[in-house]
């Protein structure tokens, strides 16, 4: 068989090495070679990223900042500059576009690339992987790792193998590019822990472990019916396919944003709806502004709450038409919040809008003469229209918010905002991208 | 019970009565039944659900009186399957025999079962001119809310005694229809009742089916709980809806900034045409955009998937151009409700209620909330 075995290996997963920390070191070369931790510096902060020097001491992302400080007292802790990372990420995508138009971004520093149309110009997938690494180094001054495989799953796991490693002795360079041939997929996949599969979270892994299923190979050996009984029908089918390296999902370049949202971690847990509601308004206000800037609207409002014990819930409500204003997002998110018991304390709150569509082609939203929900609540209160007359109509709000956006464009985000968000002393606390995200 | 009947006559009565039992099975899980009662030459067929009773009467050749409860669907299908001509019915304690020609069906029935009936009203009522009243129902019932537990009062049509006569009002919160009957007094002055739109739709349907007889009347009476409509061969008794109907008068603007006049039938045809592009799903309303401009109006439907449809109509409009969007089905509902040849659409603002009415047709108004588009 002299068939070029790399022929169908068209999926590349490119992942920046210690992205946030590396960007900080790039802008401040004195940080080079030092343990750097980017994340929330507050008492509730978590590690968003850290350099390999910090990793060598046992620090890893998502670790509470207090713990990270204990493990690595010498670390330089940086709050993080979300907008700067966004700039670098945009340049990174420009580099990707030199090689292929089919790019599926996963986060600021990670993307899938489909290079099936790029071989004539740039050679084999492996050659393209190396070329991307040197281009990224040349243009951005940063390092990345590239995984290559037949599917997204294999490519993603392969890029992990390509990474440098932190050890007590220092940073060991990784291979940079790792390619997994189709014939080697199962050998590569099966020894790995089940957690490496998408869709296997801690709960599922725990349940599987109780049945002696620890590796992907164990899972692949399970009868599909038995697996479905363990994890449910949809997940069962999905995981069984993945465990045999069957992953049909294409690299989707649609640049499609699935949702627009903001989250905030609080310095101390909040146990009271009254203290959370203004934050909902604040988050909704900025989500609405971002949607409008992007020329988008959505039909579903999602509320995310993480409690003191780190358990996380989400609640969502969909409308029969596009959302019209930040006020409406806030109203729906507030209603969702009110239905949740927050007695155990909330450490993180998130508001997002999904079911997005472009404003220009969005279906319209049928307006109402009166609010049916109000009528149901107070069937005897007389006119169902009473509330309608007290509140401005949705189109009126939309006009108000267009004006607010215009003021903010000219005078800055803190120039105007909802009264609920007014803080004695510090003035308006308008949510901006990235602040408070990591606590 | 034993009688012979004409198949067509019997079927019509069965179908009419069965319209009250349609929702029964979903509610109680029990198979809905029709009660057949024979007294001399008079057969009465009663269908009933918790809120609505329909009694249909027809003349038959009776031999012995009696009462029997039969399964609605099965018996209606059996009679329908017979050829036109005579049908013989013999009811026993636990079975009923239906035969026509050489076909014979024996249907098992529950012995001693009885149908629930609403209270019989002893009050004397008033006669309403059937055709006029049914025409008003046609115009108003369409705006009522279709089955919704959030606001049950909106599934009703409000019958209201006004200074001038009787007014019917219905709204599903998106549109609002008014019909005035000058000089018609069905209720005590100042009083109002909420009659389920479902029952009124039956009244309208039955009057519509009847031959065009201008002198035909509908008997109407009500108590605090029920209302009764008496037609020639049919009586409809309905539970009234409780609760407060919204104070809708305040929703109607007192003046409008823009007024369009256009041939009603032309507008309706154009609207039906451009509506072909509408993709309707639970979540999305594809609106029709109306641009009022000097000398007429342009109708436009845009969908990202399917494309675009545009049609311009001549009409009377002067002033600055204004665009307003509506749910095309709701708009067409209003336009089709009118009798006048000239359609008038009055607008203040693309986000505020618009009025659809016929020129010279002051007794009917259809207020419609627009669809907000960006």
Short mmCIF file of N, CA and C in Angstrom, two decimals, chain A residues 368-388 391, chain B residues 145 148-155 171-174 194 242-248 251:
data_model
loop_
_atom_site.label_atom_id
_atom_site.label_comp_id
_atom_site.label_asym_id
_atom_site.label_seq_id
_atom_site.Cartn_x
_atom_site.Cartn_y
_atom_site.Cartn_z
N UNK A 368 -48.65 43.48 21.13
CA UNK A 368 -49.91 43.19 21.80
C UNK A 368 -50.63 44.45 22.22
N UNK A 369 -51.93 44.38 22.23
CA UNK A 369 -52.74 45.47 22.77
C UNK A 369 -52.71 45.44 24.28
N UNK A 370 -52.54 44.24 24.83
CA UNK A 370 -52.56 44.08 26.29
C UNK A 370 -51.71 42.88 26.64
N UNK A 371 -51.37 42.77 27.91
CA UNK A 371 -50.50 41.68 28.33
C UNK A 371 -51.33 40.54 28.92
N UNK A 372 -51.33 39.42 28.22
CA UNK A 372 -52.13 38.28 28.67
C UNK A 372 -51.68 37.78 30.04
N UNK A 373 -50.38 37.84 30.29
CA UNK A 373 -49.89 37.33 31.57
C UNK A 373 -50.43 38.17 32.72
N UNK A 374 -50.53 39.47 32.49
CA UNK A 374 -51.09 40.33 33.52
C UNK A 374 -52.54 39.96 33.80
N UNK A 375 -53.25 39.62 32.71
CA UNK A 375 -54.66 39.28 32.89
C UNK A 375 -54.81 38.01 33.69
N UNK A 376 -53.92 37.07 33.45
CA UNK A 376 -54.01 35.80 34.16
C UNK A 376 -53.70 35.99 35.63
N UNK A 377 -52.76 36.88 35.90
CA UNK A 377 -52.36 37.10 37.28
C UNK A 377 -53.46 37.77 38.09
N UNK A 378 -54.10 38.77 37.48
CA UNK A 378 -55.16 39.46 38.21
C UNK A 378 -56.41 39.47 37.36
N UNK A 379 -57.10 38.32 37.33
CA UNK A 379 -58.26 38.24 36.44
C UNK A 379 -59.34 39.25 36.80
N UNK A 380 -59.34 39.72 38.02
CA UNK A 380 -60.40 40.63 38.43
C UNK A 380 -59.93 42.08 38.45
N UNK A 381 -58.71 42.30 38.08
CA UNK A 381 -58.16 43.65 38.24
C UNK A 381 -58.70 44.62 37.20
N UNK A 382 -59.59 44.17 36.39
CA UNK A 382 -60.16 45.09 35.40
C UNK A 382 -59.32 45.10 34.16
N UNK A 383 -59.10 46.27 33.66
CA UNK A 383 -58.48 46.39 32.35
C UNK A 383 -57.13 45.70 32.30
N UNK A 384 -56.97 44.81 31.35
CA UNK A 384 -55.69 44.18 31.15
C UNK A 384 -54.71 45.17 30.57
N UNK A 385 -55.22 46.29 30.17
CA UNK A 385 -54.40 47.26 29.50
C UNK A 385 -53.72 48.19 30.49
N UNK A 386 -54.10 48.07 31.78
CA UNK A 386 -53.58 49.04 32.73
C UNK A 386 -52.06 49.04 32.73
N UNK A 387 -51.47 47.84 32.64
CA UNK A 387 -50.01 47.80 32.69
C UNK A 387 -49.42 48.36 31.40
N UNK A 388 -50.13 48.12 30.31
CA UNK A 388 -49.62 48.60 29.03
C UNK A 388 -49.50 50.13 29.03
N UNK A 391 -46.32 51.17 31.13
CA UNK A 391 -45.01 50.88 30.56
C UNK A 391 -44.94 51.40 29.13
N UNK B 145 -59.70 34.84 21.17
CA UNK B 145 -58.55 33.99 21.46
C UNK B 145 -58.98 32.54 21.34
N UNK B 148 -57.09 29.29 25.35
CA UNK B 148 -55.87 29.66 26.05
C UNK B 148 -56.18 29.78 27.53
N UNK B 149 -55.44 29.04 28.32
CA UNK B 149 -55.76 29.02 29.74
C UNK B 149 -55.28 30.29 30.44
N UNK B 150 -54.41 31.06 29.77
CA UNK B 150 -53.89 32.26 30.44
C UNK B 150 -54.97 33.31 30.61
N UNK B 151 -55.84 33.43 29.63
CA UNK B 151 -56.85 34.48 29.71
C UNK B 151 -58.16 33.93 29.15
N UNK B 152 -58.84 33.06 29.93
CA UNK B 152 -60.05 32.41 29.42
C UNK B 152 -61.11 33.42 28.98
N UNK B 153 -61.11 34.58 29.60
CA UNK B 153 -62.16 35.54 29.23
C UNK B 153 -62.03 36.00 27.77
N UNK B 154 -60.81 35.88 27.23
CA UNK B 154 -60.64 36.30 25.83
C UNK B 154 -61.08 35.22 24.83
N UNK B 155 -61.39 34.03 25.32
CA UNK B 155 -61.95 33.03 24.41
C UNK B 155 -63.43 33.29 24.19
N UNK B 171 -61.38 39.93 21.35
CA UNK B 171 -59.97 40.24 21.16
C UNK B 171 -59.12 39.06 21.61
N UNK B 172 -58.02 38.84 20.89
CA UNK B 172 -57.06 37.84 21.35
C UNK B 172 -55.80 38.53 21.83
N UNK B 173 -55.90 39.80 22.08
CA UNK B 173 -54.83 40.69 22.55
C UNK B 173 -54.00 41.25 21.40
N UNK B 174 -54.09 40.67 20.21
CA UNK B 174 -53.37 41.20 19.06
C UNK B 174 -54.29 42.06 18.19
N UNK B 194 -70.30 37.16 28.77
CA UNK B 194 -69.18 36.66 27.98
C UNK B 194 -69.56 35.28 27.44
N UNK B 242 -66.66 33.17 32.90
CA UNK B 242 -66.61 34.09 34.03
C UNK B 242 -65.35 34.93 33.92
N UNK B 243 -65.34 36.00 34.68
CA UNK B 243 -64.15 36.84 34.64
C UNK B 243 -64.49 38.17 34.00
N UNK B 244 -63.50 39.02 34.07
CA UNK B 244 -63.70 40.39 33.63
C UNK B 244 -63.14 40.55 32.22
N UNK B 245 -63.93 41.03 31.31
CA UNK B 245 -63.41 41.33 29.98
C UNK B 245 -62.61 42.62 30.07
N UNK B 246 -61.48 42.70 29.39
CA UNK B 246 -60.69 43.94 29.51
C UNK B 246 -61.47 45.16 29.03
N UNK B 247 -61.12 46.26 29.62
CA UNK B 247 -61.75 47.52 29.21
C UNK B 247 -61.09 47.96 27.91
N UNK B 248 -61.71 47.59 26.80
CA UNK B 248 -61.03 47.75 25.51
C UNK B 248 -61.25 49.12 24.88
N UNK B 251 -58.38 51.37 24.46
CA UNK B 251 -57.30 50.99 23.56
C UNK B 251 -57.47 51.61 22.17
#
